Amino acid sequence: MYIPDFDYHAPSSIEEACAILASYGSDAKVLAGGTDVLSRMKNELIAPKALVSIKNIPDMASITYVPGKGVVIGARVTHNDLVNSELLQQKYPSIPEAAHTMANNQIRNRGTIGGNLVNALPSADLPPILIALDASITLLGRHGKGIVPLEDFFIGPNRAAIEPDRILTEITIPDQPTTGSAYFKFGLRQSGAIAVVGVGVSVVASGAHVEQVRIVLGAVGPVPIRAKKAEQLLIGNLATEAALEEVGRAAAAECRPISDIRASQEYRRDMVRVFTKRALRKALHMQPAGEPVKIEGGNGDGMH
Ligand SMILES: Cc1cc2nc3c(=O)[nH]c(=O)nc-3n(C[C@H](O)[C@H](O)[C@H](O)COP(=O)(O)OP(=O)(O)OC[C@H]3O[C@@H](n4cnc5c(N)ncnc54)[C@H](O)[C@@H]3O)c2cc1C
């Protein structure tokens, strides 16, 4: 596969990078890990005149806790950095768990959280769990800085609300009294397969009494979907097995799946029901009621 010539820039500051991007209009692309942008160029889907690498820009590759702000994840943080982050394992283990389900080791070593978000694939694994955790993103451009709730960032398949001269610099997860969060993904292989269905949830509960919940569905619509009606069924109520089943059904009614080579609409919808229930149980630290024996190495418990 042949890649046409392009200009290559590796600026050492955000300001310089934004100025270069602006000088090309929409003919330049940011280059992070390159796992998407380069393969699209090879497949002749895009032919940018320039690639602007962000590898030399400092302060974009760390995961830190900033008191009063929350956990701040630099856009250049790779998927394996997420997997290996002690801070995330301690505060939001659902993020390392989601990252671990992605692709393979080589892609996880190169692919970045910023690239995953800007790429805006409907099946992407990080958006559902990050939206469930109420994340926001910082976009920098020549005309200043914008902070956008991640929930509002996705406008269609492969389309994110970012102008060509802007760079996503960081993702912030605000401090919150989360009881638990979880991401459940169904792919066609144990790992390395893109999501047929992905469900991210976060819960604030006092015992079994649910005070707050966010449920976000991936791969079952053009953008990640907040299942708000399902959330409302649980807020202020007791998380019983029957309630979780009802919430799972409500979430299934809110998704907008398509049928494709990986699964039919009906199958996806039913998997939303099952995975919403499982994710909520996990986030609430509840034991599955009456489920079959767990199979080692499997996706977990049974399908009801
Ligand atoms: C074999 C394979 C398997 C995969 N499996 C999965 C999977 O299971 N789950 C999943 O979610 N994804 C999966 N992916 C997708 C991949 O992991 C993501 O697309 C990756 O995170 C992209 O990151 P990157 O740094 O390589 O982005 P790049 O390819 O460098 O960039 C992607 C896009 O984002 C833009 N961009 C990148 N960073 C920024 C920034 N900071 N600011 C502004 N724009 C930016 C680029 O211009 C480009 O348009 C898979 C990909 C491959 C090749």
Coordinates of C-alpha atoms and ligand atoms in Angstrom, one line a residue:
M1 CA 0.0 0.0 0.0
Y2 CA 1.3 3.4 -1.1
I3 CA 1.1 6.5 1.0
P4 CA 1.3 9.8 -1.1
D5 CA 3.9 12.4 0.0
F6 CA 2.9 14.6 2.8
D7 CA 4.6 17.3 4.9
Y8 CA 5.7 16.2 8.4
H9 CA 5.9 18.5 11.4
A10 CA 6.8 17.7 15.0
P11 CA 6.3 21.0 16.9
S12 CA 7.4 21.3 20.5
S13 CA 4.5 23.4 21.8
I14 CA 0.7 23.4 21.5
E15 CA 0.8 27.0 20.2
E16 CA 3.2 26.0 17.4
A17 CA 1.1 22.9 16.5
C18 CA -2.1 24.9 16.3
A19 CA -0.5 27.5 14.1
I20 CA 0.8 24.8 11.7
L21 CA -2.6 23.1 11.6
A22 CA -4.3 26.5 10.9
S23 CA -2.0 27.2 8.1
Y24 CA -3.2 24.0 6.3
G25 CA -6.9 24.6 6.9
S26 CA -8.5 21.2 6.8
D27 CA -5.6 19.7 4.8
A28 CA -3.6 18.6 7.9
K29 CA -4.2 15.9 10.4
V30 CA -2.9 15.6 14.0
L31 CA -0.7 12.5 14.3
A32 CA -0.8 10.8 17.7
G33 CA -0.2 7.0 17.8
G34 CA -1.0 6.8 14.1
T35 CA -2.9 3.5 14.4
D36 CA -5.9 5.0 12.6
V37 CA -4.6 8.0 10.6
L38 CA -1.8 6.0 8.9
S39 CA -4.0 3.0 8.1
R40 CA -6.6 5.3 6.6
M41 CA -3.9 6.9 4.5
K42 CA -2.7 3.5 3.3
N43 CA -6.2 2.5 2.4
E44 CA -6.6 5.8 0.4
L45 CA -9.5 6.9 2.6
I46 CA -7.8 10.2 3.4
A47 CA -4.8 12.0 1.8
P48 CA -3.8 14.9 4.1
K49 CA -1.1 17.3 2.8
A50 CA 0.5 17.4 6.3
L51 CA 0.7 15.4 9.5
V52 CA 1.4 17.3 12.7
S53 CA 2.9 15.0 15.3
I54 CA 2.2 15.8 18.9
K55 CA 4.9 13.5 20.2
N56 CA 7.3 16.4 21.2
I57 CA 4.6 18.4 23.0
P58 CA 5.2 18.2 26.8
D59 CA 2.6 17.6 29.5
M60 CA 0.3 15.5 27.4
A61 CA 1.4 12.0 28.4
S62 CA 0.7 11.8 32.1
I63 CA -2.2 10.7 34.4
T64 CA -2.4 12.9 37.5
Y65 CA -4.7 13.8 40.3
V66 CA -5.3 17.5 40.7
P67 CA -7.1 18.4 44.0
G68 CA -10.3 20.3 43.3
K69 CA -10.2 19.3 39.6
G70 CA -10.1 15.5 39.6
V71 CA -8.1 12.9 37.5
V72 CA -6.5 14.5 34.5
I73 CA -5.4 12.3 31.7
G74 CA -3.2 13.7 28.9
A75 CA -4.4 13.1 25.4
R76 CA -1.1 11.3 24.5
V77 CA -1.6 8.7 27.2
T78 CA -1.7 5.3 25.5
H79 CA -4.2 2.5 26.1
N80 CA -1.5 0.5 27.9
D81 CA -0.7 3.5 30.1
L82 CA -4.4 3.5 31.1
V83 CA -4.2 -0.3 31.8
N84 CA -1.0 0.2 34.0
S85 CA -2.0 3.3 35.9
E86 CA -2.0 2.8 39.6
L87 CA -4.0 6.0 40.1
L88 CA -6.8 4.7 37.8
Q89 CA -6.7 1.2 39.2
Q90 CA -7.2 2.8 42.6
K91 CA -9.9 5.4 41.7
Y92 CA -11.6 4.2 38.6
P93 CA -10.5 0.6 37.8
S94 CA -13.2 0.4 35.1
I95 CA -11.0 2.6 32.8
P96 CA -8.0 0.2 32.9
E97 CA -10.4 -2.7 32.5
A98 CA -12.0 -1.0 29.4
A99 CA -8.6 -0.2 27.9
H100 CA -7.4 -3.8 28.5
T101 CA -10.3 -5.1 26.2
M102 CA -9.0 -3.0 23.3
A103 CA -7.2 -4.3 20.3
N104 CA -3.9 -6.0 20.9
N105 CA -0.7 -5.2 22.8
Q106 CA 1.0 -3.5 19.9
I107 CA -2.0 -1.2 19.2
R108 CA -2.5 -0.5 22.9
N109 CA 1.2 0.5 23.1
R110 CA 0.8 3.1 20.4
G111 CA -2.9 4.1 20.3
T112 CA -3.8 7.1 22.5
I113 CA -6.8 8.1 24.4
G114 CA -7.0 11.3 22.5
G115 CA -6.9 9.5 19.1
N116 CA -9.6 7.1 20.3
L117 CA -11.9 10.0 21.3
V118 CA -11.3 12.2 18.2
N119 CA -11.7 9.2 15.9
A120 CA -15.3 8.9 17.2
L121 CA -15.9 5.3 16.2
P122 CA -19.3 4.2 17.3
S123 CA -17.7 1.0 18.6
A124 CA -14.9 2.7 20.6
D125 CA -14.5 1.4 24.1
L126 CA -13.3 4.4 26.0
P127 CA -16.2 6.9 25.3
P128 CA -19.0 4.9 27.2
I129 CA -17.0 4.5 30.4
L130 CA -15.6 8.0 30.3
I131 CA -19.0 9.5 29.7
A132 CA -20.4 7.4 32.5
L133 CA -17.8 9.0 34.7
D134 CA -18.9 12.5 33.6
A135 CA -15.6 13.2 31.8
S136 CA -14.9 16.5 30.0
I137 CA -12.2 17.3 27.5
T138 CA -10.0 20.3 26.9
L139 CA -9.6 21.5 23.3
L140 CA -6.9 24.1 22.5
G141 CA -6.7 26.2 19.4
R142 CA -5.4 29.5 18.2
H143 CA -8.5 31.3 19.5
G144 CA -8.2 29.9 23.0
K145 CA -9.4 27.0 25.1
G146 CA -12.7 25.2 25.3
I147 CA -13.9 22.7 27.9
V148 CA -16.6 20.4 26.5
P149 CA -18.5 17.6 28.3
L150 CA -17.4 14.4 26.5
E151 CA -21.1 13.5 26.2
D152 CA -21.5 16.4 23.7
F153 CA -18.3 15.7 21.7
F154 CA -19.6 13.0 19.4
I155 CA -21.8 14.1 16.5
G156 CA -21.9 11.1 14.2
P157 CA -19.9 8.0 13.1
N158 CA -16.3 9.1 12.9
R159 CA -17.3 12.7 13.5
A160 CA -16.3 14.6 16.6
A161 CA -17.0 18.3 17.4
I162 CA -13.4 19.5 16.9
E163 CA -12.2 22.1 14.4
P164 CA -9.2 21.2 12.2
D165 CA -6.9 23.7 14.0
R166 CA -7.7 22.4 17.5
I167 CA -5.9 19.8 19.6
L168 CA -7.5 17.7 22.4
T169 CA -5.0 18.2 25.2
E170 CA -6.6 16.4 28.2
I171 CA -9.5 14.5 29.6
T172 CA -10.7 15.4 33.1
I173 CA -12.8 13.1 35.4
P174 CA -14.2 15.3 38.1
D175 CA -14.1 14.3 41.8
Q176 CA -17.3 12.4 42.5
P177 CA -18.6 10.1 45.3
T178 CA -18.7 7.1 42.9
T179 CA -19.6 3.8 44.7
G180 CA -18.5 1.9 41.7
S181 CA -18.2 1.9 37.9
A182 CA -18.0 -0.8 35.3
Y183 CA -17.5 -1.4 31.6
F184 CA -18.8 -4.5 30.0
K185 CA -18.0 -5.3 26.4
F186 CA -19.2 -8.0 24.1
G187 CA -16.9 -8.7 21.2
L188 CA -16.7 -11.7 18.9
R189 CA -13.4 -12.9 20.4
Q190 CA -12.0 -12.9 24.0
S191 CA -9.9 -9.9 23.3
G192 CA -8.8 -7.7 20.4
A193 CA -12.2 -7.6 18.8
I194 CA -14.1 -4.3 18.5
A195 CA -17.3 -4.0 20.6
V196 CA -20.5 -5.5 19.3
V197 CA -22.0 -3.9 22.4
G198 CA -20.3 -1.9 25.2
V199 CA -21.9 -0.6 28.3
G200 CA -20.4 1.8 30.8
V201 CA -22.0 2.6 34.1
S202 CA -21.2 4.6 37.2
V203 CA -23.3 4.5 40.4
V204 CA -23.6 6.3 43.7
A205 CA -25.4 4.2 46.2
S206 CA -26.0 3.9 49.9
G207 CA -26.2 0.1 50.5
A208 CA -28.7 -1.0 47.8
H209 CA -30.3 2.4 47.7
V210 CA -29.3 4.1 44.4
E211 CA -28.8 7.8 44.6
Q212 CA -27.2 8.5 41.2
V213 CA -26.5 6.4 38.1
R214 CA -25.2 7.0 34.6
I215 CA -25.6 4.3 31.9
V216 CA -23.9 4.8 28.5
L217 CA -24.3 2.4 25.6
G218 CA -21.6 2.0 22.9
A219 CA -21.7 0.3 19.4
V220 CA -25.5 0.5 19.3
G221 CA -26.0 3.9 17.7
P222 CA -24.1 6.4 15.6
V223 CA -22.7 7.9 18.9
P224 CA -22.6 6.7 22.5
I225 CA -26.1 6.9 24.0
R226 CA -27.0 7.9 27.5
A227 CA -29.9 5.6 28.6
K228 CA -31.6 8.3 30.5
K229 CA -35.0 6.6 30.9
A230 CA -33.3 3.6 32.3
E231 CA -31.3 5.7 34.7
Q232 CA -34.5 7.4 36.0
L233 CA -35.9 4.0 36.9
L234 CA -33.1 3.3 39.3
I235 CA -32.4 6.8 40.8
G236 CA -34.0 6.9 44.3
N237 CA -34.9 3.2 44.3
L238 CA -33.5 -0.1 45.6
A239 CA -31.3 -2.1 43.3
T240 CA -33.0 -5.4 43.5
E241 CA -32.5 -8.1 40.9
A242 CA -36.0 -7.4 39.5
A243 CA -35.2 -3.7 39.3
L244 CA -31.9 -4.3 37.4
E245 CA -33.8 -6.5 34.9
E246 CA -36.3 -3.7 34.4
V247 CA -33.5 -1.2 33.9
G248 CA -31.7 -3.5 31.5
R249 CA -34.9 -3.7 29.4
A250 CA -35.3 0.1 29.5
A251 CA -31.7 0.5 28.3
A252 CA -32.4 -2.0 25.5
A253 CA -35.4 0.1 24.4
E254 CA -33.2 3.2 24.2
C255 CA -30.5 1.9 21.9
R256 CA -30.5 2.3 18.2
P257 CA -28.5 -0.6 16.9
I258 CA -28.0 -1.6 13.2
S259 CA -27.6 -5.1 11.9
D260 CA -24.2 -5.8 10.4
I261 CA -21.7 -8.6 9.8
R262 CA -21.0 -8.8 13.6
A263 CA -24.6 -9.0 14.9
S264 CA -28.2 -8.4 14.2
Q265 CA -30.2 -5.5 15.7
E266 CA -32.2 -7.8 17.8
Y267 CA -29.1 -9.6 19.2
R268 CA -27.4 -6.3 20.0
R269 CA -30.5 -5.0 21.8
D270 CA -30.7 -8.1 23.9
M271 CA -27.0 -7.9 24.8
V272 CA -27.6 -4.3 25.9
R273 CA -30.2 -5.7 28.4
V274 CA -27.8 -8.3 29.7
F275 CA -24.7 -6.1 29.8
T276 CA -26.5 -3.2 31.5
K277 CA -27.6 -5.6 34.2
R278 CA -24.1 -7.0 34.6
A279 CA -22.4 -3.7 34.6
L280 CA -24.8 -2.3 37.2
R281 CA -24.3 -5.4 39.4
K282 CA -20.6 -5.0 39.3
A283 CA -20.7 -1.2 39.9
L284 CA -23.0 -1.9 42.9
H285 CA -20.8 -4.7 44.1
M286 CA -23.8 -7.1 44.0
Q287 CA -23.5 -10.8 43.6
P288 CA -25.3 -12.2 40.5
A289 CA -28.5 -14.0 41.8
G290 CA -28.8 -17.6 40.8
E291 CA -26.4 -17.4 37.8
P292 CA -24.5 -20.4 36.5
V293 CA -21.0 -21.3 37.7
K294 CA -18.3 -18.8 36.4
I295 CA -16.2 -20.3 33.6
E296 CA -12.5 -19.4 33.9
G297 CA -11.3 -17.1 31.1
G298 CA -14.9 -16.6 29.9
N299 CA -16.8 -13.4 29.7
G300 CA -18.2 -13.9 33.2
D301 CA -21.5 -15.4 34.2
G302 CA -24.4 -16.7 32.2
M303 CA -26.6 -14.7 29.8
H304 CA -29.8 -14.2 31.7
Ligands
LIG1 C1 -6.2 -3.7 14.8 C2 -6.9 -2.6 15.6 C3 -7.8 -3.0 16.6 C4 -8.5 -2.0 17.3 N1 -9.3 -2.4 18.3 C5 -10.0 -1.4 19.0 C6 -10.8 -1.8 20.1 O1 -11.0 -2.9 20.4 N2 -11.5 -0.8 20.7 C7 -11.4 0.6 20.4 O2 -12.0 1.4 21.0 N3 -10.5 0.9 19.4 C8 -9.9 0.0 18.7 N4 -9.1 0.3 17.6 C9 -8.9 1.7 17.3 C10 -7.7 2.4 18.0 O3 -7.4 1.8 19.2 C11 -8.0 3.8 18.2 O4 -8.4 4.3 17.0 C12 -6.8 4.5 18.7 O5 -7.0 4.8 20.0 C13 -6.4 5.8 17.9 O6 -5.4 6.4 18.6 P1 -4.1 7.0 17.8 O7 -3.3 7.7 18.9 O8 -3.4 5.9 17.1 O9 -4.8 8.0 16.8 P2 -4.2 8.5 15.4 O10 -4.4 7.4 14.4 O11 -2.9 9.2 15.5 O12 -5.4 9.6 15.2 C14 -6.7 9.3 15.0 C15 -7.5 10.5 14.7 O13 -7.6 11.4 15.8 C16 -6.9 12.6 15.5 N5 -6.2 13.0 16.7 C17 -5.4 12.1 17.4 N6 -5.0 12.7 18.6 C18 -5.5 14.0 18.6 C19 -5.5 15.0 19.5 N7 -4.8 15.0 20.7 N8 -6.2 16.2 19.2 C20 -6.8 16.3 18.0 N9 -6.9 15.3 17.1 C21 -6.3 14.1 17.4 C22 -6.1 12.4 14.3 O14 -5.9 13.5 13.5 C23 -6.9 11.3 13.5 O15 -8.0 12.0 12.9 C24 -8.3 -0.6 16.9 C25 -7.5 -0.3 15.9 C26 -6.8 -1.2 15.2 C27 -5.8 -0.8 14.1

